PDB file of C-alpha atoms in Angstrom:
ATOM      1  CA  MET A  18       5.344 -81.427   9.816  1.00  0.00           C
ATOM      2  CA  HIS A  19       3.091 -79.707  12.341  1.00  0.00           C
ATOM      3  CA  VAL A  20       6.092 -77.905  13.813  1.00  0.00           C
ATOM      4  CA  LYS A  21       7.164 -76.671  10.351  1.00  0.00           C
ATOM      5  CA  GLU A  22       3.666 -75.299   9.669  1.00  0.00           C
ATOM      6  CA  GLN A  23       3.767 -73.434  12.968  1.00  0.00           C
ATOM      7  CA  ASN A  24       7.195 -71.965  12.088  1.00  0.00           C
ATOM      8  CA  TRP A  25       5.957 -70.752   8.693  1.00  0.00           C
ATOM      9  CA  PHE A  26       2.895 -69.254  10.305  1.00  0.00           C
ATOM     10  CA  ALA A  27       5.096 -67.383  12.774  1.00  0.00           C
ATOM     11  CA  VAL A  28       7.270 -66.064   9.939  1.00  0.00           C
ATOM     12  CA  VAL A  29       4.240 -64.870   7.969  1.00  0.00           C
ATOM     13  CA  LEU A  30       2.814 -63.281  11.089  1.00  0.00           C
ATOM     14  CA  ASP A  31       6.092 -61.488  11.798  1.00  0.00           C
ATOM     15  CA  VAL A  32       6.273 -60.225   8.221  1.00  0.00           C
ATOM     16  CA  ALA A  33       2.671 -59.049   8.409  1.00  0.00           C
ATOM     17  CA  ILE A  34       3.334 -57.231  11.655  1.00  0.00           C
ATOM     18  CA  VAL A  35       6.406 -55.546  10.164  1.00  0.00           C
ATOM     19  CA  PHE A  36       4.456 -54.590   7.041  1.00  0.00           C
ATOM     20  CA  VAL A  37       1.575 -53.149   9.049  1.00  0.00           C
ATOM     21  CA  GLY A  38       4.029 -51.276  11.266  1.00  0.00           C
ATOM     22  CA  VAL A  39       5.810 -49.760   8.275  1.00  0.00           C
ATOM     23  CA  PHE A  40       2.482 -48.842   6.682  1.00  0.00           C
ATOM     24  CA  ILE A  41       1.220 -47.177   9.845  1.00  0.00           C
ATOM     25  CA  GLY A  42       4.530 -45.350  10.221  1.00  0.00           C
ATOM     26  CA  LEU A  43       4.356 -44.040   6.662  1.00  0.00           C
ATOM     27  CA  GLN A  44       0.753 -43.002   7.147  1.00  0.00           C
ATOM     28  CA  ALA A  45       1.657 -41.238  10.368  1.00  0.00           C
ATOM     29  CA  ASP A  46       4.439 -39.363   8.560  1.00  0.00           C
ATOM     30  CA  THR A  47       2.015 -38.396   5.791  1.00  0.00           C
ATOM     31  CA  TRP A  48      -0.622 -37.263   8.273  1.00  0.00           C
ATOM     32  CA  ASN A  49       1.973 -35.257  10.164  1.00  0.00           C
ATOM     33  CA  GLU A  50       3.292 -33.626   6.992  1.00  0.00           C
ATOM     34  CA  THR A  51      -0.264 -32.776   5.957  1.00  0.00           C
ATOM     35  CA  ARG A  52      -0.981 -31.308   9.383  1.00  0.00           C
ATOM     36  CA  ILE A  53       2.185 -29.193   9.251  1.00  0.00           C
ATOM     37  CA  SER A  54       1.431 -28.103   5.675  1.00  0.00           C
ATOM     38  CA  ASN A  55      -2.127 -27.109   6.586  1.00  0.00           C
ATOM     39  CA  ALA A  56      -0.910 -25.172   9.618  1.00  0.00           C
ATOM     40  CA  GLU A  57       1.699 -23.389   7.489  1.00  0.00           C
ATOM     41  CA  ALA A  58      -0.915 -22.516   4.864  1.00  0.00           C
ATOM     42  CA  LYS A  59      -3.258 -21.098   7.516  1.00  0.00           C
ATOM     43  CA  THR A  60      -0.419 -18.984   8.884  1.00  0.00           C
ATOM     44  CA  TYR A  61       0.332 -17.579   5.438  1.00  0.00           C
ATOM     45  CA  TYR A  62      -3.362 -16.965   4.758  1.00  0.00           C
ATOM     46  CA  ALA A  63      -3.565 -14.957   7.990  1.00  0.00           C
ATOM     47  CA  ARG A  64      -0.422 -12.972   7.158  1.00  0.00           C
ATOM     48  CA  LEU A  65      -1.600 -12.256   3.617  1.00  0.00           C
ATOM     49  CA  THR A  66      -4.875 -11.029   5.069  1.00  0.00           C
ATOM     50  CA  GLU A  67      -2.996  -8.659   7.375  1.00  0.00           C
ATOM     51  CA  ASP A  68      -0.952  -7.334   4.442  1.00  0.00           C
ATOM     52  CA  LEU A  69      -4.112  -6.766   2.428  1.00  0.00           C
ATOM     53  CA  ARG A  70      -5.772  -4.974   5.331  1.00  0.00           C
ATOM     54  CA  ALA A  71      -2.698  -2.755   5.571  1.00  0.00           C
ATOM     55  CA  GLU A  72      -2.949  -2.125   1.827  1.00  0.00           C
ATOM     56  CA  GLU A  73      -6.611  -1.214   2.207  1.00  0.00           C
ATOM     57  CA  SER A  74      -6.038   1.185   5.111  1.00  0.00           C
ATOM     58  CA  THR A  75      -3.061   2.777   3.338  1.00  0.00           C
ATOM     59  CA  ARG A  76      -5.109   3.370   0.201  1.00  0.00           C
ATOM     60  CA  LEU A  77      -7.956   4.891   2.187  1.00  0.00           C
ATOM     61  CA  GLY A  78      -5.443   7.186   3.879  1.00  0.00           C
ATOM     62  CA  GLN A  79      -3.917   8.157   0.539  1.00  0.00           C
ATOM     63  CA  ILE A  80      -7.324   8.892  -0.942  1.00  0.00           C
ATOM     64  CA  ALA A  81      -8.087  11.306   1.909  1.00  0.00           C
ATOM     65  CA  TYR A  82      -4.594  12.811   1.573  1.00  0.00           C
ATOM     66  CA  TYR A  83      -4.812  13.468  -2.161  1.00  0.00           C
ATOM     67  CA  GLN A  84      -8.362  14.752  -1.910  1.00  0.00           C
ATOM     68  CA  ARG A  85      -6.971  17.340   0.492  1.00  0.00           C
ATOM     69  CA  THR A  86      -4.032  18.295  -1.781  1.00  0.00           C
ATOM     70  CA  LYS A  87      -6.489  18.586  -4.644  1.00  0.00           C
ATOM     71  CA  GLN A  88      -8.641  20.994  -2.603  1.00  0.00           C
ATOM     72  CA  TYR A  89      -5.601  23.141  -1.883  1.00  0.00           C
ATOM     73  CA  GLY A  90      -4.537  23.038  -5.526  1.00  0.00           C
ATOM     74  CA  GLU A  91      -7.965  23.991  -6.831  1.00  0.00           C
ATOM     75  CA  ALA A  92      -8.104  26.900  -4.381  1.00  0.00           C
ATOM     76  CA  ALA A  93      -4.694  28.085  -5.611  1.00  0.00           C
ATOM     77  CA  LEU A  94      -5.829  27.798  -9.235  1.00  0.00           C
ATOM     78  CA  ARG A  95      -8.943  29.872  -8.519  1.00  0.00           C
ATOM     79  CA  SER A  96      -6.756  32.543  -6.939  1.00  0.00           C
ATOM     80  CA  LEU A  97      -4.509  32.637 -10.001  1.00  0.00           C
ATOM     81  CA  GLN A  98      -7.522  33.046 -12.267  1.00  0.00           C
ATOM     82  CA  GLN A  99      -9.035  35.955 -10.316  1.00  0.00           C
ATOM     83  CA  ALA A 100      -9.478  39.118 -12.350  1.00  0.00           C
ATOM     84  CA  ASP A 101      -7.831  41.335  -9.738  1.00  0.00           C
ATOM     85  CA  ASN A 102      -5.012  38.817  -9.196  1.00  0.00           C
ATOM     86  CA  SER A 103      -4.819  39.758  -5.491  1.00  0.00           C
ATOM     87  CA  LEU A 104      -2.640  36.968  -4.151  1.00  0.00           C
ATOM     88  CA  GLY A 105      -1.867  36.753  -0.457  1.00  0.00           C
ATOM     89  CA  GLU A 106      -0.959  34.424   2.396  1.00  0.00           C
ATOM     90  CA  GLN A 107      -3.740  31.926   1.731  1.00  0.00           C
ATOM     91  CA  PHE A 108      -2.601  31.551  -1.861  1.00  0.00           C
ATOM     92  CA  LEU A 109       0.933  30.782  -0.702  1.00  0.00           C
ATOM     93  CA  ILE A 110      -0.404  28.128   1.668  1.00  0.00           C
ATOM     94  CA  ASP A 111      -2.709  26.624  -0.949  1.00  0.00           C
ATOM     95  CA  VAL A 112      -0.142  26.446  -3.719  1.00  0.00           C
ATOM     96  CA  TYR A 113       2.496  24.921  -1.441  1.00  0.00           C
ATOM     97  CA  GLN A 114       0.142  22.313   0.048  1.00  0.00           C
ATOM     98  CA  ALA A 115      -0.806  21.281  -3.482  1.00  0.00           C
ATOM     99  CA  THR A 116       2.781  20.027  -3.925  1.00  0.00           C
ATOM    100  CA  GLN A 117       2.556  17.534  -1.046  1.00  0.00           C
ATOM    101  CA  VAL A 118       2.965  13.856  -1.958  1.00  0.00           C
ATOM    102  CA  TRP A 119       2.684  10.521  -0.183  1.00  0.00           C
ATOM    103  CA  ASN A 120       5.496   8.206  -1.266  1.00  0.00           C
ATOM    104  CA  TYR A 121       3.775   4.861  -1.697  1.00  0.00           C
ATOM    105  CA  ARG A 122       4.911   1.242  -1.623  1.00  0.00           C
ATOM    106  CA  THR A 123       2.620  -1.772  -1.826  1.00  0.00           C
ATOM    107  CA  GLN A 124       2.112  -3.923   1.276  1.00  0.00           C
ATOM    108  CA  ARG A 125       3.473  -7.233  -0.056  1.00  0.00           C
ATOM    109  CA  THR A 126       5.985  -8.532   2.490  1.00  0.00           C
ATOM    110  CA  THR A 127       4.324 -11.931   2.891  1.00  0.00           C
ATOM    111  CA  TYR A 128       3.814 -12.457  -0.826  1.00  0.00           C
ATOM    112  CA  ASP A 129       7.468 -11.665  -1.567  1.00  0.00           C
ATOM    113  CA  GLU A 130       8.472 -14.144   1.137  1.00  0.00           C
ATOM    114  CA  LEU A 131       6.318 -16.791  -0.542  1.00  0.00           C
ATOM    115  CA  LEU A 132       7.893 -16.066  -3.924  1.00  0.00           C
ATOM    116  CA  SER A 133      11.377 -16.483  -2.471  1.00  0.00           C
ATOM    117  CA  GLY A 134      10.456 -19.989  -1.252  1.00  0.00           C
ATOM    118  CA  SER A 135       8.070 -22.628  -2.548  1.00  0.00           C
ATOM    119  CA  ILE A 136       4.753 -20.873  -2.920  1.00  0.00           C
ATOM    120  CA  ALA A 137       3.139 -24.040  -4.324  1.00  0.00           C
ATOM    121  CA  ASN A 138       3.854 -25.902  -1.093  1.00  0.00           C
ATOM    122  CA  ALA A 139       2.880 -23.002   1.144  1.00  0.00           C
ATOM    123  CA  ILE A 140      -0.359 -22.300  -0.758  1.00  0.00           C
ATOM    124  CA  PRO A 141      -1.626 -25.565  -2.267  1.00  0.00           C
ATOM    125  CA  ASP A 142      -4.692 -23.932  -3.852  1.00  0.00           C
ATOM    126  CA  ALA A 143      -3.610 -23.259  -7.463  1.00  0.00           C
ATOM    127  CA  THR A 144      -6.560 -20.959  -8.147  1.00  0.00           C
ATOM    128  CA  LEU A 145      -5.712 -18.808  -5.146  1.00  0.00           C
ATOM    129  CA  ARG A 146      -2.055 -18.655  -6.215  1.00  0.00           C
ATOM    130  CA  GLN A 147      -3.114 -17.344  -9.618  1.00  0.00           C
ATOM    131  CA  GLN A 148      -5.454 -14.799  -8.078  1.00  0.00           C
ATOM    132  CA  LEU A 149      -2.693 -13.512  -5.817  1.00  0.00           C
ATOM    133  CA  ALA A 150      -0.245 -13.338  -8.731  1.00  0.00           C
ATOM    134  CA  ASN A 151      -2.704 -11.359 -10.862  1.00  0.00           C
ATOM    135  CA  TYR A 152      -3.469  -9.017  -7.979  1.00  0.00           C
ATOM    136  CA  TYR A 153       0.143  -8.190  -7.168  1.00  0.00           C
ATOM    137  CA  VAL A 154       1.123  -7.772 -10.824  1.00  0.00           C
ATOM    138  CA  ALA A 155      -1.712  -5.271 -11.233  1.00  0.00           C
ATOM    139  CA  LEU A 156      -0.727  -3.577  -7.987  1.00  0.00           C
ATOM    140  CA  GLU A 157       2.716  -2.840  -9.440  1.00  0.00           C
ATOM    141  CA  THR A 158       1.010  -0.697 -12.085  1.00  0.00           C
ATOM    142  CA  SER A 159      -0.819   1.215  -9.377  1.00  0.00           C
ATOM    143  CA  GLU A 160       2.428   1.677  -7.464  1.00  0.00           C
ATOM    144  CA  GLN A 161       4.117   3.150 -10.528  1.00  0.00           C
ATOM    145  CA  ARG A 162       1.168   5.500 -10.985  1.00  0.00           C
ATOM    146  CA  GLN A 163       1.558   6.777  -7.433  1.00  0.00           C
ATOM    147  CA  LEU A 164       5.297   7.350  -7.896  1.00  0.00           C
ATOM    148  CA  GLU A 165       4.857   9.552 -10.969  1.00  0.00           C
ATOM    149  CA  ARG A 166       5.716  13.213 -10.423  1.00  0.00           C
ATOM    150  CA  THR A 167       4.928  16.365 -12.391  1.00  0.00           C
ATOM    151  CA  PRO A 168       7.402  19.286 -12.698  1.00  0.00           C
ATOM    152  CA  PHE A 169       5.125  21.441 -10.527  1.00  0.00           C
ATOM    153  CA  ARG A 170       6.414  20.231  -7.161  1.00  0.00           C
ATOM    154  CA  ASP A 171      10.102  20.928  -7.865  1.00  0.00           C
ATOM    155  CA  ASN A 172       9.451  24.133  -9.784  1.00  0.00           C
ATOM    156  CA  LEU A 173       7.165  25.645  -7.156  1.00  0.00           C
ATOM    157  CA  ARG A 174       9.558  24.806  -4.349  1.00  0.00           C
ATOM    158  CA  SER A 175      12.445  26.256  -6.359  1.00  0.00           C
ATOM    159  CA  HIS A 176      10.684  29.622  -6.722  1.00  0.00           C
ATOM    160  CA  MET A 177       8.970  30.020  -3.339  1.00  0.00           C
ATOM    161  CA  PRO A 178      11.194  31.588  -0.645  1.00  0.00           C
ATOM    162  CA  HIS A 179      12.544  29.066   1.810  1.00  0.00           C
ATOM    163  CA  ALA A 180      11.220  30.977   4.836  1.00  0.00           C
ATOM    164  CA  VAL A 181       7.626  30.622   3.630  1.00  0.00           C
ATOM    165  CA  GLN A 182       8.054  26.946   2.801  1.00  0.00           C
ATOM    166  CA  SER A 183       9.486  26.262   6.247  1.00  0.00           C
ATOM    167  CA  MET A 184       6.587  27.964   7.984  1.00  0.00           C
ATOM    168  CA  VAL A 185       4.024  25.976   6.010  1.00  0.00           C
ATOM    169  CA  ARG A 186       5.863  22.704   6.633  1.00  0.00           C
ATOM    170  CA  ASN A 187       6.373  23.335  10.336  1.00  0.00           C
ATOM    171  CA  ASN A 188       2.834  24.508  11.054  1.00  0.00           C
ATOM    172  CA  CYS A 189       0.682  22.751   8.473  1.00  0.00           C
ATOM    173  CA  GLY A 190       2.788  19.971   6.960  1.00  0.00           C
ATOM    174  CA  ASP A 191       2.385  16.204   6.976  1.00  0.00           C
ATOM    175  CA  ARG A 192       1.155  14.671  10.214  1.00  0.00           C
ATOM    176  CA  PHE A 193       2.557  11.198  10.781  1.00  0.00           C
ATOM    177  CA  THR A 194       0.680   8.516  12.694  1.00  0.00           C
ATOM    178  CA  PHE A 195       1.225   4.768  13.012  1.00  0.00           C
ATOM    179  CA  GLN A 196      -1.411   2.070  13.246  1.00  0.00           C
ATOM    180  CA  SER A 197      -1.186  -0.841  15.693  1.00  0.00           C
ATOM    181  CA  ASN A 198       0.708  -2.859  13.046  1.00  0.00           C
ATOM    182  CA  TYR A 199       3.093   0.104  12.553  1.00  0.00           C
ATOM    183  CA  VAL A 200       1.769   0.928   9.097  1.00  0.00           C
ATOM    184  CA  MET A 201       2.394   4.637   8.578  1.00  0.00           C
ATOM    185  CA  GLN A 202      -0.421   7.061   7.829  1.00  0.00           C
ATOM    186  CA  LEU A 203      -0.152  10.675   6.665  1.00  0.00           C
ATOM    187  CA  GLU A 204      -2.617  13.507   7.055  1.00  0.00           C
ATOM    188  CA  LEU A 205      -2.746  17.107   5.938  1.00  0.00           C
ATOM    189  CA  PRO A 206      -4.662  19.669   8.010  1.00  0.00           C
ATOM    190  CA  GLU A 207      -7.907  20.870   6.497  1.00  0.00           C
ATOM    191  CA  SER A 208      -6.936  24.501   6.973  1.00  0.00           C
ATOM    192  CA  CYS A 209      -3.819  26.488   7.797  1.00  0.00           C
ATOM    193  CA  GLU A 210      -3.147  29.941   9.224  1.00  0.00           C
ATOM    194  CA  LEU A 211       0.354  31.377   9.519  1.00  0.00           C
ATOM    195  CA  ALA A 212       0.010  35.127  10.140  1.00  0.00           C
ATOM    196  CA  LEU A 213       2.960  35.826   7.861  1.00  0.00           C
ATOM    197  CA  ASP A 214       4.603  39.222   7.821  1.00  0.00           C
ATOM    198  CA  SER A 215       3.061  41.306   5.028  1.00  0.00           C
ATOM    199  CA  GLN A 216       6.494  42.096   3.612  1.00  0.00           C
ATOM    200  CA  LEU A 217       7.349  38.387   3.430  1.00  0.00           C
ATOM    201  CA  VAL A 218       4.029  37.661   1.709  1.00  0.00           C
ATOM    202  CA  SER A 219       4.679  40.382  -0.843  1.00  0.00           C
ATOM    203  CA  GLU A 220       8.193  39.100  -1.528  1.00  0.00           C
ATOM    204  CA  ALA A 221       6.988  35.500  -1.865  1.00  0.00           C
ATOM    205  CA  VAL A 222       4.183  36.419  -4.279  1.00  0.00           C
ATOM    206  CA  GLY A 223       6.681  38.465  -6.273  1.00  0.00           C
ATOM    207  CA  ALA A 224       9.116  35.547  -6.383  1.00  0.00           C
ATOM    208  CA  LEU A 225       6.408  33.254  -7.728  1.00  0.00           C
ATOM    209  CA  GLY A 226       5.749  35.837 -10.431  1.00  0.00           C
ATOM    210  CA  SER A 227       8.967  34.635 -12.065  1.00  0.00           C
ATOM    211  CA  TYR A 228       7.481  31.135 -12.360  1.00  0.00           C
ATOM    212  CA  ALA A 229       6.138  31.700 -15.876  1.00  0.00           C
ATOM    213  CA  ASN A 230       4.297  28.376 -16.229  1.00  0.00           C
ATOM    214  CA  LEU A 231       2.810  28.292 -12.743  1.00  0.00           C
ATOM    215  CA  GLU A 232      -0.841  28.092 -13.814  1.00  0.00           C
ATOM    216  CA  ILE A 233      -0.121  25.605 -16.609  1.00  0.00           C
ATOM    217  CA  ASP A 234       1.950  23.347 -14.351  1.00  0.00           C
ATOM    218  CA  LEU A 235      -0.607  23.524 -11.541  1.00  0.00           C
ATOM    219  CA  THR A 236      -3.377  22.552 -13.946  1.00  0.00           C
ATOM    220  CA  ARG A 237      -1.330  19.564 -15.117  1.00  0.00           C
ATOM    221  CA  HIS A 238      -0.552  18.656 -11.505  1.00  0.00           C
ATOM    222  CA  LEU A 239      -4.244  18.624 -10.577  1.00  0.00           C
ATOM    223  CA  ALA A 240      -4.889  16.208 -13.434  1.00  0.00           C
ATOM    224  CA  ASP A 241      -2.118  13.996 -12.047  1.00  0.00           C
ATOM    225  CA  ILE A 242      -3.706  14.033  -8.585  1.00  0.00           C
ATOM    226  CA  GLU A 243      -7.040  12.996 -10.064  1.00  0.00           C
ATOM    227  CA  GLY A 244      -5.319  10.148 -11.890  1.00  0.00           C
ATOM    228  CA  LYS A 245      -3.765   8.977  -8.631  1.00  0.00           C
ATOM    229  CA  LEU A 246      -7.159   9.038  -6.937  1.00  0.00           C
ATOM    230  CA  VAL A 247      -8.711   6.945  -9.702  1.00  0.00           C
ATOM    231  CA  SER A 248      -5.939   4.357  -9.362  1.00  0.00           C
ATOM    232  CA  LEU A 249      -6.186   4.271  -5.561  1.00  0.00           C
ATOM    233  CA  GLU A 250      -9.937   3.783  -5.604  1.00  0.00           C
ATOM    234  CA  ALA A 251      -9.876   1.200  -8.408  1.00  0.00           C
ATOM    235  CA  TYR A 252      -7.871  -1.315  -6.370  1.00  0.00           C
ATOM    236  CA  LEU A 253     -10.000  -1.168  -3.225  1.00  0.00           C
ATOM    237  CA  PRO A 254     -12.677  -3.655  -4.456  1.00  0.00           C
ATOM    238  CA  PRO A 255     -10.213  -6.442  -5.465  1.00  0.00           C
ATOM    239  CA  THR A 256      -8.286  -5.912  -2.227  1.00  0.00           C
ATOM    240  CA  ARG A 257     -11.447  -6.384  -0.197  1.00  0.00           C
ATOM    241  CA  GLU A 258     -12.507  -9.387  -2.275  1.00  0.00           C
ATOM    242  CA  LEU A 259      -9.181 -11.105  -1.613  1.00  0.00           C
ATOM    243  CA  ILE A 260      -9.480 -10.377   2.103  1.00  0.00           C
ATOM    244  CA  GLY A 261     -12.910 -12.023   2.150  1.00  0.00           C
ATOM    245  CA  LEU A 262     -11.684 -15.015   0.140  1.00  0.00           C
ATOM    246  CA  LEU A 263      -8.689 -15.626   2.406  1.00  0.00           C
ATOM    247  CA  GLU A 264     -10.809 -15.324   5.538  1.00  0.00           C
ATOM    248  CA  GLU A 265     -13.321 -17.803   4.131  1.00  0.00           C
ATOM    249  CA  ILE A 266     -10.593 -20.301   3.233  1.00  0.00           C
ATOM    250  CA  ASN A 267      -8.900 -19.872   6.587  1.00  0.00           C
ATOM    251  CA  GLN A 268     -11.958 -20.580   8.744  1.00  0.00           C
TER     252      GLN A 268
END
């Protein structure tokens, strides 16, 4: 009888050991999965932050760019409205520079990658997921606003002689730079001097005389630039708020 009790005790002990071992193994797997999930989330938080910083810097660059094109456009409009209508080289520069545009795309590589996989697993915080979704949906509206074009750009470049356009582009056109993360930035020079031949200036001004709606189209184009600036500036605060939120979560 004593031997049987010892055998049963050994069996129970073995079962208990197996049970504890399985439990510890399952817990270890759970802990490991949690650790991996947390590490993955932190990586995505960091990448989203980088995308948002790129978005912020791009918008700041675009704001400076369109403020400059607006200055050129307003100078051209003032020249057109002069009583003596004495248009010269500076007018040609101003009116051409007013047509410059920055083709914009949102910085959303990481978010698109999350959407293509399981964003709920990668970002377990449901509130943050909703905030990101709302932000990027709204950003699409801003992107569409930046891609809108008025007839002025094509019409002006159709009427202005190619030689003048080439000289403005080559001497005073877009200046490309790249940040450390290879995000492209554009700049326009604050001023431009070409020393064009007087005959070429006269011919170019005469050619633009055939552009009947020049002043009307330029006025509409300036309104479009102002609309772009409003949109660019409006999305800076939420971009910065999301950057701060992600950095706080990812500490």
